[in-house]
Coordinates of C-alpha atoms in Angstrom, one line a residue:
Chain A
M1 CA -39.3 -42.0 -19.1
L2 CA -38.9 -39.7 -22.1
D3 CA -42.7 -40.0 -22.7
A4 CA -42.9 -37.3 -20.0
L5 CA -41.8 -34.9 -22.6
S6 CA -44.9 -35.5 -24.6
Y7 CA -47.1 -34.0 -21.9
P8 CA -47.7 -30.3 -22.3
F9 CA -47.8 -29.8 -18.6
F10 CA -44.4 -31.4 -18.2
Q11 CA -42.9 -29.4 -21.1
K12 CA -44.1 -26.2 -19.4
A13 CA -42.8 -27.3 -16.0
L14 CA -39.4 -28.2 -17.5
A15 CA -39.2 -24.9 -19.4
A16 CA -40.1 -23.0 -16.2
G17 CA -37.6 -25.1 -14.2
V18 CA -34.8 -24.4 -16.6
M19 CA -35.4 -20.6 -16.6
V20 CA -36.1 -20.2 -12.9
G21 CA -33.2 -22.5 -11.9
A22 CA -30.7 -20.5 -13.9
L23 CA -32.1 -17.2 -12.5
C24 CA -31.8 -18.5 -8.9
G25 CA -28.3 -19.8 -9.6
Y26 CA -27.3 -16.4 -10.8
Y27 CA -28.7 -14.2 -8.1
G28 CA -28.0 -16.9 -5.4
V29 CA -24.3 -16.2 -5.9
F30 CA -24.7 -12.6 -4.7
V31 CA -27.1 -13.5 -1.9
V32 CA -24.7 -16.2 -0.6
Q33 CA -21.6 -14.0 -0.8
R34 CA -23.3 -11.1 0.9
G35 CA -24.6 -13.3 3.7
L36 CA -28.2 -12.5 2.8
S37 CA -29.6 -16.0 2.7
F38 CA -32.4 -14.9 5.0
L39 CA -33.4 -12.4 2.3
G40 CA -34.8 -15.3 0.2
D41 CA -37.1 -16.3 3.2
G42 CA -38.2 -12.8 3.7
L43 CA -39.1 -12.2 0.1
A44 CA -40.8 -15.6 -0.2
H45 CA -43.2 -14.6 2.6
A46 CA -43.7 -11.3 0.8
A47 CA -44.6 -13.3 -2.3
F48 CA -47.0 -15.3 -0.1
G49 CA -48.6 -12.1 1.1
G50 CA -48.9 -10.9 -2.5
V51 CA -50.4 -14.3 -3.7
A52 CA -52.9 -14.2 -0.9
L53 CA -54.0 -10.6 -1.8
A54 CA -54.4 -11.7 -5.4
L55 CA -56.5 -14.7 -4.4
L56 CA -58.6 -12.3 -2.3
L57 CA -59.0 -9.9 -5.2
G58 CA -59.5 -12.7 -7.7
V59 CA -56.7 -11.7 -10.1
T60 CA -53.6 -13.5 -11.5
P61 CA -51.3 -14.1 -8.5
L62 CA -48.1 -13.2 -10.3
W63 CA -49.2 -9.7 -11.0
V64 CA -49.8 -8.9 -7.4
A65 CA -47.0 -11.0 -5.9
L66 CA -44.4 -9.3 -8.1
P67 CA -45.1 -5.7 -7.1
F68 CA -45.7 -6.8 -3.5
A69 CA -42.3 -8.5 -3.2
V70 CA -40.5 -5.7 -5.0
V71 CA -41.9 -3.1 -2.6
V72 CA -40.8 -5.3 0.3
A73 CA -37.4 -5.7 -1.2
L74 CA -37.1 -1.9 -1.5
G75 CA -38.3 -1.5 2.0
I76 CA -35.7 -3.9 3.4
T77 CA -32.9 -2.2 1.5
Y78 CA -34.1 1.2 2.6
L79 CA -34.0 0.2 6.2
R80 CA -30.6 -1.4 5.9
Q81 CA -29.1 1.7 4.2
R82 CA -30.8 4.4 6.3
T83 CA -30.7 2.9 9.8
D84 CA -28.2 1.0 12.0
L85 CA -30.4 -2.1 11.9
G86 CA -28.8 -5.2 10.6
A87 CA -30.0 -7.0 7.5
D88 CA -31.5 -9.8 9.5
T89 CA -33.6 -7.4 11.6
S90 CA -34.8 -5.5 8.6
I91 CA -35.7 -8.7 6.8
G92 CA -37.3 -10.2 9.9
I93 CA -39.7 -7.3 10.3
F94 CA -40.9 -7.5 6.7
F95 CA -41.0 -11.3 6.9
A96 CA -43.5 -11.3 9.7
V97 CA -45.6 -8.4 8.4
S98 CA -45.9 -10.1 5.0
A99 CA -46.8 -13.5 6.4
A100 CA -49.3 -11.9 8.7
L101 CA -50.9 -10.0 5.8
G102 CA -51.0 -13.2 3.8
V103 CA -52.9 -15.0 6.5
L104 CA -55.2 -12.1 7.0
F105 CA -56.0 -11.9 3.2
L106 CA -56.6 -15.7 3.1
G107 CA -58.9 -15.4 6.2
L108 CA -60.9 -12.6 4.6
R109 CA -61.4 -14.7 1.5
N110 CA -63.5 -17.2 3.6
T111 CA -63.4 -20.0 1.0
Y112 CA -60.3 -22.2 1.4
T113 CA -59.4 -23.9 -1.8
V114 CA -56.3 -25.9 -2.9
D115 CA -54.7 -22.7 -4.4
P116 CA -52.8 -21.4 -1.3
F117 CA -51.4 -24.9 -0.8
A118 CA -50.0 -25.0 -4.3
Y119 CA -48.3 -21.7 -3.7
L120 CA -46.9 -22.9 -0.4
F121 CA -45.3 -26.0 -1.8
G122 CA -45.1 -25.4 -5.5
S123 CA -46.9 -27.2 -8.2
I124 CA -45.6 -28.2 -11.6
L125 CA -49.2 -28.7 -12.8
G126 CA -49.8 -25.0 -12.0
V127 CA -47.5 -23.5 -14.7
S128 CA -49.7 -21.9 -17.3
T129 CA -48.6 -20.7 -20.8
A130 CA -49.2 -17.2 -19.6
D131 CA -46.9 -17.8 -16.6
L132 CA -44.3 -19.2 -18.9
W133 CA -44.2 -16.1 -21.0
T134 CA -44.0 -13.9 -18.0
V135 CA -41.1 -15.9 -16.6
A136 CA -39.4 -15.8 -20.0
A137 CA -39.7 -12.1 -20.2
L138 CA -38.3 -11.6 -16.7
V139 CA -35.4 -14.0 -17.4
L140 CA -34.6 -12.2 -20.6
F141 CA -34.6 -8.9 -18.7
A142 CA -32.3 -10.3 -16.1
A143 CA -30.0 -11.7 -18.8
L144 CA -29.8 -8.3 -20.5
L145 CA -28.7 -6.8 -17.1
V146 CA -25.8 -9.3 -16.7
P147 CA -23.2 -7.7 -19.0
G148 CA -23.5 -4.2 -17.5
T149 CA -23.9 -5.2 -13.9
W150 CA -22.1 -8.5 -13.1
R151 CA -18.7 -6.9 -12.7
L152 CA -20.0 -4.0 -10.6
L153 CA -22.1 -6.3 -8.4
A154 CA -19.1 -8.5 -8.0
Y155 CA -16.9 -5.6 -6.9
A156 CA -19.6 -4.2 -4.5
T157 CA -20.0 -7.7 -3.1
F158 CA -16.3 -8.1 -2.5
D159 CA -16.0 -4.8 -0.6
S160 CA -18.7 -2.2 -0.8
E161 CA -16.5 0.6 0.7
L162 CA -13.7 -0.1 -1.8
A163 CA -16.2 -0.1 -4.6
R164 CA -17.6 3.2 -3.4
S165 CA -14.1 4.7 -3.4
D166 CA -13.9 3.8 -7.1
R167 CA -17.2 5.6 -7.9
V168 CA -19.2 2.4 -8.2
G169 CA -22.9 3.1 -7.5
V170 CA -23.1 0.7 -4.6
R171 CA -26.5 2.0 -3.3
A172 CA -28.2 1.7 -6.6
L173 CA -26.7 -1.8 -7.0
D174 CA -28.1 -2.8 -3.6
Y175 CA -31.6 -1.7 -4.7
L176 CA -31.2 -3.4 -8.1
L177 CA -30.1 -6.7 -6.5
A178 CA -32.9 -6.6 -3.9
V179 CA -35.5 -6.0 -6.7
M180 CA -34.1 -8.8 -8.9
V181 CA -33.9 -11.2 -6.0
A182 CA -37.6 -10.4 -5.3
V183 CA -38.5 -11.1 -8.9
T184 CA -36.5 -14.3 -8.9
V185 CA -38.2 -15.5 -5.7
V186 CA -41.7 -14.7 -7.0
V187 CA -41.2 -16.6 -10.2
S188 CA -39.6 -19.5 -8.4
V189 CA -42.6 -19.8 -6.0
K190 CA -44.5 -21.4 -8.9
V191 CA -42.0 -24.2 -9.1
V192 CA -40.9 -24.9 -5.5
G193 CA -43.3 -22.9 -3.3
V194 CA -43.0 -20.3 -0.6
V195 CA -41.6 -22.7 2.0
L196 CA -38.7 -24.0 -0.1
V197 CA -37.8 -21.1 -2.3
A198 CA -35.0 -19.8 0.0
S199 CA -33.1 -23.1 -0.2
Y200 CA -33.7 -23.2 -4.0
L201 CA -32.1 -19.7 -4.2
I202 CA -29.0 -20.5 -2.2
I203 CA -28.1 -24.2 -2.5
P204 CA -26.7 -24.1 -6.1
A205 CA -24.6 -21.0 -5.1
A206 CA -23.4 -22.7 -2.0
T207 CA -22.4 -25.8 -3.9
A208 CA -20.7 -23.6 -6.5
R209 CA -18.8 -21.7 -3.8
L210 CA -17.2 -25.0 -2.7
L211 CA -16.0 -25.7 -6.2
S212 CA -14.9 -22.2 -7.4
P213 CA -11.8 -20.2 -6.8
T214 CA -13.2 -17.0 -8.3
L215 CA -16.6 -15.4 -8.4
F216 CA -16.9 -15.7 -12.1
R217 CA -16.4 -19.4 -12.0
M218 CA -18.8 -19.6 -9.0
T219 CA -21.5 -17.7 -11.1
V220 CA -21.2 -20.0 -14.1
T221 CA -21.2 -23.1 -11.9
S222 CA -24.1 -21.9 -9.9
V223 CA -26.2 -21.2 -13.0
V224 CA -25.5 -24.6 -14.4
L225 CA -26.2 -26.3 -11.1
G226 CA -29.4 -24.4 -10.6
L227 CA -30.6 -25.3 -14.1
L228 CA -29.6 -29.0 -13.9
G229 CA -30.9 -29.5 -10.4
S230 CA -34.3 -28.2 -11.5
V231 CA -34.4 -30.4 -14.5
A232 CA -33.3 -33.5 -12.6
G233 CA -35.6 -32.8 -9.7
L234 CA -38.6 -32.4 -11.9
W235 CA -37.8 -35.6 -13.8
I236 CA -37.4 -37.5 -10.6
S237 CA -40.7 -36.1 -9.2
Y238 CA -42.5 -37.2 -12.4
A239 CA -41.0 -40.6 -12.4
A240 CA -41.5 -41.3 -8.6
E241 CA -44.8 -39.4 -8.5
V242 CA -43.7 -37.2 -5.6
P243 CA -44.2 -33.5 -5.1
S244 CA -42.0 -31.5 -7.5
G245 CA -40.8 -28.6 -5.3
A246 CA -39.5 -30.8 -2.5
T247 CA -37.9 -33.1 -5.0
V248 CA -36.0 -30.3 -6.7
V249 CA -34.7 -28.9 -3.5
L250 CA -33.7 -32.3 -2.1
T251 CA -31.9 -33.1 -5.4
Q252 CA -29.9 -29.9 -5.1
A253 CA -29.3 -30.6 -1.4
A254 CA -27.9 -34.1 -2.3
V255 CA -25.5 -32.5 -4.8
F256 CA -24.4 -30.0 -2.2
A257 CA -23.9 -32.7 0.4
V258 CA -21.7 -34.8 -1.9
T259 CA -19.7 -31.7 -2.9
A260 CA -19.2 -30.7 0.7
V261 CA -17.9 -34.1 1.6
L262 CA -15.6 -34.3 -1.4
T263 CA -14.1 -30.8 -1.0
R264 CA -13.8 -30.7 2.8
R265 CA -10.0 -31.4 2.9
R266 CA -9.1 -28.7 0.4
H267 CA -10.3 -26.1 2.8
G268 CA -8.2 -27.4 5.6
A269 CA -11.0 -28.3 7.9
Chain B
M1 CA 0.8 4.5 -17.6
T2 CA 0.0 8.0 -18.5
T3 CA 1.3 11.1 -16.7
H4 CA -1.1 13.7 -15.7
P5 CA -0.4 17.4 -16.0
T6 CA 0.1 18.9 -12.6
T7 CA -1.9 21.8 -11.6
S8 CA -0.9 24.6 -9.4
A9 CA -3.6 24.0 -6.7
A10 CA -2.6 21.8 -3.8
P11 CA -3.6 18.2 -4.3
L12 CA -5.5 18.2 -1.0
S13 CA -6.8 21.1 1.0
V14 CA -9.0 20.4 4.1
R15 CA -10.7 23.2 6.0
D16 CA -12.4 22.8 9.4
L17 CA -13.4 19.2 8.7
T18 CA -15.6 17.8 11.5
V19 CA -16.9 14.2 11.6
A20 CA -19.2 12.9 14.3
Y21 CA -20.6 9.4 15.0
R22 CA -24.0 10.2 16.6
D23 CA -23.1 13.2 18.8
T24 CA -19.5 12.3 19.5
P25 CA -16.9 14.2 17.4
V26 CA -14.3 11.8 15.9
L27 CA -12.6 14.6 14.1
R28 CA -12.9 18.2 15.1
G29 CA -12.0 21.3 13.0
V30 CA -9.3 19.5 10.9
T31 CA -7.4 21.9 8.7
L32 CA -4.7 20.5 6.5
D33 CA -2.8 21.2 3.3
V34 CA -0.9 18.5 1.4
P35 CA 1.6 19.9 -1.2
A36 CA 2.3 18.0 -4.5
G37 CA 5.0 15.4 -4.8
R38 CA 5.4 14.6 -1.2
L39 CA 5.0 11.6 1.0
C40 CA 2.9 12.6 4.0
A41 CA 2.3 10.6 7.2
I42 CA -0.7 10.9 9.4
V43 CA 0.2 9.7 12.9
G44 CA -1.6 9.7 16.2
P45 CA -2.8 7.4 19.0
N46 CA -5.5 4.7 18.5
G47 CA -8.9 6.3 18.1
A48 CA -7.4 9.6 16.9
G49 CA -9.5 9.4 13.8
K50 CA -6.7 8.7 11.3
S51 CA -8.7 6.2 9.2
T52 CA -11.8 8.3 9.6
L53 CA -9.9 11.3 8.2
L54 CA -9.1 9.4 5.0
K55 CA -12.6 8.1 4.7
A56 CA -14.2 11.5 5.3
V57 CA -12.0 13.2 2.8
L58 CA -12.9 10.5 0.2
G59 CA -16.6 10.9 1.0
L60 CA -16.9 7.4 2.4
V61 CA -18.2 8.6 5.8
P62 CA -20.5 11.7 6.1
R63 CA -18.9 15.0 7.1
A64 CA -20.7 17.1 9.8
A65 CA -18.9 20.3 8.7
G66 CA -16.0 21.6 6.7
T67 CA -14.7 21.6 3.1
V68 CA -12.3 19.4 1.2
R69 CA -10.8 20.5 -2.1
F70 CA -8.7 18.3 -4.4
F71 CA -6.5 20.1 -6.9
G72 CA -8.7 23.2 -6.3
G73 CA -11.9 21.3 -7.2
D74 CA -14.4 19.1 -5.5
L75 CA -14.4 15.4 -5.0
A76 CA -16.7 14.5 -7.9
R77 CA -14.3 16.2 -10.4
A78 CA -11.1 14.8 -8.8
R79 CA -12.2 11.2 -8.2
R80 CA -10.4 9.9 -11.3
R81 CA -7.2 11.4 -9.9
L82 CA -7.4 9.7 -6.5
G83 CA -6.4 6.3 -5.3
Y84 CA -7.3 4.6 -2.1
V85 CA -5.6 1.7 -0.3
P86 CA -7.8 0.6 2.7
Q87 CA -6.6 -1.2 5.8
R88 CA -5.8 -4.8 4.9
G89 CA -8.0 -6.1 7.6
S90 CA -11.1 -4.3 6.3
V91 CA -11.4 -6.7 3.3
D92 CA -12.8 -10.2 3.3
W93 CA -9.7 -12.2 2.1
D94 CA -11.7 -15.4 1.9
F95 CA -13.8 -13.9 -1.0
P96 CA -13.5 -16.1 -4.1
T97 CA -11.3 -13.9 -6.3
S98 CA -7.8 -13.9 -7.6
A99 CA -5.0 -11.3 -7.1
L100 CA -5.4 -10.2 -10.7
D101 CA -9.1 -9.7 -10.2
V102 CA -8.5 -7.5 -7.2
V103 CA -6.1 -5.3 -9.2
T104 CA -8.5 -5.2 -12.2
M105 CA -11.4 -4.3 -10.0
G106 CA -9.6 -1.1 -9.2
L107 CA -10.2 -0.1 -12.8
Y108 CA -14.0 -0.7 -12.8
G109 CA -14.9 2.7 -11.6
R110 CA -13.1 4.3 -14.5
L111 CA -14.6 1.9 -17.0
G112 CA -18.2 2.6 -15.9
W113 CA -21.3 0.4 -16.6
I114 CA -20.7 -0.2 -20.3
R115 CA -17.1 -0.7 -21.0
R116 CA -15.5 -4.0 -19.9
P117 CA -11.9 -4.6 -18.9
G118 CA -10.1 -5.8 -22.0
R119 CA -6.7 -7.0 -22.8
R120 CA -5.1 -3.7 -22.1
E121 CA -6.5 -3.5 -18.6
R122 CA -5.4 -7.0 -17.9
E123 CA -1.9 -6.3 -19.2
D124 CA -1.7 -3.1 -17.1
A125 CA -2.9 -5.1 -14.0
L126 CA -0.3 -7.8 -14.6
A127 CA 2.5 -5.3 -15.1
C128 CA 1.5 -3.7 -11.8
L129 CA 1.5 -7.1 -10.0
D130 CA 5.0 -7.6 -11.5
R131 CA 6.2 -4.3 -10.1
V132 CA 5.4 -5.5 -6.6
G133 CA 6.9 -8.9 -7.3
L134 CA 3.7 -10.9 -7.5
A135 CA 3.5 -11.7 -11.2
D136 CA 3.7 -15.4 -10.5
L137 CA 0.8 -15.3 -8.1
A138 CA -1.6 -13.3 -10.3
H139 CA -4.1 -16.1 -10.6
R140 CA -3.9 -17.4 -7.1
Q141 CA -6.9 -17.0 -4.9
I142 CA -6.4 -14.2 -2.4
S143 CA -7.0 -16.4 0.6
Q144 CA -3.9 -18.3 -0.3
L145 CA -1.6 -15.2 -0.1
S146 CA 0.4 -14.2 2.9
G147 CA -0.4 -10.9 4.7
G148 CA 2.5 -9.2 3.0
Q149 CA 1.5 -10.5 -0.4
Q150 CA -2.1 -9.3 0.2
Q151 CA -0.8 -5.8 1.1
R152 CA 1.3 -5.9 -2.2
V153 CA -1.9 -6.8 -4.1
F154 CA -3.4 -3.6 -2.8
L155 CA -0.4 -1.7 -3.8
A156 CA -0.5 -3.1 -7.3
R157 CA -4.2 -2.1 -7.4
A158 CA -3.2 1.4 -6.5
L159 CA -0.5 1.5 -9.1
A160 CA -3.0 0.3 -11.8
Q161 CA -5.3 3.2 -10.9
D162 CA -2.5 5.5 -11.9
A163 CA -3.7 8.3 -9.6
E164 CA -2.1 11.6 -8.7
L165 CA -3.0 11.6 -5.1
Y166 CA -3.0 8.4 -3.1
F167 CA -4.5 7.7 0.4
M168 CA -3.1 4.6 2.1
D169 CA -4.4 3.3 5.4
E170 CA -1.7 1.6 7.4
P171 CA 0.1 -0.1 4.5
F172 CA 3.0 -1.0 6.6
A173 CA 1.0 -2.7 9.4
G174 CA 1.9 -6.3 10.1
V175 CA 3.9 -6.8 6.9
D176 CA 7.2 -8.7 6.5
V177 CA 10.5 -7.0 5.7
P178 CA 10.5 -7.6 1.9
T179 CA 7.0 -6.2 1.7
E180 CA 8.0 -3.2 3.8
R181 CA 10.9 -2.6 1.3
A182 CA 8.6 -3.1 -1.7
I183 CA 6.1 -0.6 -0.3
L184 CA 8.8 1.9 0.4
D185 CA 10.2 1.5 -3.2
V186 CA 6.8 2.1 -4.7
L187 CA 6.2 5.2 -2.5
R188 CA 9.5 6.7 -3.5
D189 CA 8.9 5.8 -7.1
L190 CA 5.5 7.6 -7.0
R191 CA 7.1 10.6 -5.4
G192 CA 9.8 10.6 -8.1
R193 CA 7.0 10.8 -10.7
G194 CA 5.4 13.8 -8.9
R195 CA 2.6 11.9 -7.2
T196 CA 1.4 12.7 -3.8
V197 CA 0.8 10.1 -1.1
V198 CA -0.9 10.4 2.2
V199 CA -0.2 7.5 4.5
V200 CA -1.8 6.6 7.9
H201 CA 1.2 5.3 9.7
H202 CA 1.8 3.7 13.1
D203 CA 5.5 3.2 13.5
L204 CA 7.0 6.4 14.9
D205 CA 10.5 5.0 14.4
T206 CA 10.3 5.2 10.7
V207 CA 8.5 8.5 10.2
R208 CA 11.6 10.5 9.7
E209 CA 13.2 8.0 7.3
Y210 CA 10.1 7.4 5.1
F211 CA 8.2 10.7 5.0
D212 CA 8.7 14.3 4.0
R213 CA 5.7 15.7 5.9
V214 CA 3.8 14.6 8.9
T215 CA 0.4 15.5 10.5
L216 CA 0.0 14.6 14.2
L217 CA -3.6 13.9 14.8
N218 CA -5.7 13.3 17.9
V219 CA -9.2 14.2 17.0
E220 CA -7.8 17.6 16.2
V221 CA -4.7 18.4 14.2
I222 CA -1.9 18.8 16.8
A223 CA 0.7 19.9 14.3
T224 CA 1.3 19.6 10.6
G225 CA 4.2 20.4 8.4
D226 CA 7.7 19.2 7.3
V227 CA 9.0 16.3 9.3
D228 CA 12.1 18.2 10.5
T229 CA 10.2 21.0 12.1
T230 CA 6.9 19.2 13.1
F231 CA 8.0 15.7 14.3
T232 CA 9.3 17.0 17.6
P233 CA 9.1 15.4 21.1
A234 CA 6.9 18.3 22.3
N235 CA 4.4 17.8 19.5
L236 CA 4.4 14.0 20.0
R237 CA 3.7 14.5 23.7
R238 CA 0.8 16.7 22.8
A239 CA -0.6 14.1 20.4
Y240 CA -0.1 11.0 22.5
G241 CA -0.5 12.6 25.9
D242 CA 0.3 10.3 28.9
R243 CA 1.4 7.5 26.6
M244 CA 4.5 9.6 25.7
A245 CA 5.3 10.5 29.3
F246 CA 8.3 8.2 29.5
L247 CA 9.8 10.1 26.6
D248 CA 10.3 13.3 28.6
A249 CA 13.8 14.0 27.5
P250 CA 14.6 12.1 24.3
A251 CA 18.0 12.8 22.8
P252 CA 17.6 14.6 19.4
G253 CA 17.3 12.1 16.6
S254 CA 16.9 9.1 18.9
A255 CA 14.2 6.6 18.3
L256 CA 10.8 7.8 19.4
R257 CA 8.3 5.1 20.3
A258 CA 4.9 5.4 21.9
A259 CA 3.9 2.9 24.4
P260 CA 1.8 0.9 24.0
L261 CA 2.8 0.6 20.4
P262 CA -0.2 1.8 18.5
G263 CA 0.1 -0.8 15.8
A264 CA -3.4 -2.1 16.0
A265 CA -6.2 -1.0 13.7
D266 CA -7.3 2.5 14.1
D267 CA -10.9 3.3 15.2

């Protein structure tokens, strides 16, 4: 089975899986603790809209999907902060608009190819060297943000009003988190696809939540689970010759299910 | 713990503060002065705007009109000298965090984006937990603490912030007797060190015993001043309206209690 490592496409897929898995594990923690799981879905559809636009224009999908999803993330956050609408409503509006634009762009393109399908369900064959460098740069940027922002994000997630009373820039952090989740979702779409990326974002964090008494432990656990789940899933998908995105998500879901069963008594259910 | 130099300006001076949700005023023309080194209660019926007053003063809800001065300056300059203890029920106690973390988080605003809490901050936080009798529970997840213990975690947090002017929202609500004593000890200790504490309070029975000053609030300020001269049956009747009707002729110094007991969360 180790012969898989000799294939450049698998090396690239694995490298992407490790980086993207860790990134999802990290931001998934804040998404889960803030009750924003739907945000992953909304931004995935924004990514879909962006990819469709890129295919229409004939340019590299990542370079359109990234700004597209970031703009949507900023729009969702703006609506949440400036109106009385709930997060689910704000996300739901952008969700539908992005998906509609995606379908429209694909329709205008007139020639259906396999490309959109690869983005809907992910494709390990589709990770190019250029993609890998882009993902590496974004993960490095995210990693550099961690020391300065983790504590403050944690505080604002625990109680935003309390954090504001202590002069924590809660609004700026909300925008930062939304933008970074958008970036995370877009780069993850390569590996697991638009349809599955929301689960990919939240399952490691949800599993970590069951195992962790503090947010710090939850974060470390979630990053490790996101990373390992991606590696294990990719390997299984290679060995069993089944689609990679689905296998990764199902592998993580299996770990979650086992954890949920094993920890159920501790929480007095 | 460092001591701050006291300035001559009043710790808190509120002028004509009005807060509205949509078009309905929640607070109207509130004018209030809080002198240094006093324990000040804010009492009033449910929906009187007591919690909103604290939040508006601290800039947590928008003000429609009015000015708020701290130590003669504005909020931005005074923030470091202020401490806030929210209602216990406003926080998600199932959040995965320890008692020590909650206390340490109170220091994040001071540390900013770059500095991280080090050994000194942790030792300070532990000492403050010790002062409220929770040293043994420092690493316990907050969901596993009793209501009284949770309130004392908040108190330790406030102590760690080492502020000059504290705002506490219903710290005595729903706590056990040891916690009530612990809170009172801390309040008196703070006063002894020249600190000022503004407390939203619901138990009219204990106002005279616990506080030096009182503000009776019901959307507007009904009366404000020293407890002896302000906490009178006539003022209480004006603040609580019909709910105080049965108190028409209380004997001086007798227990005053509003019915129904306004112990539930404000606003």
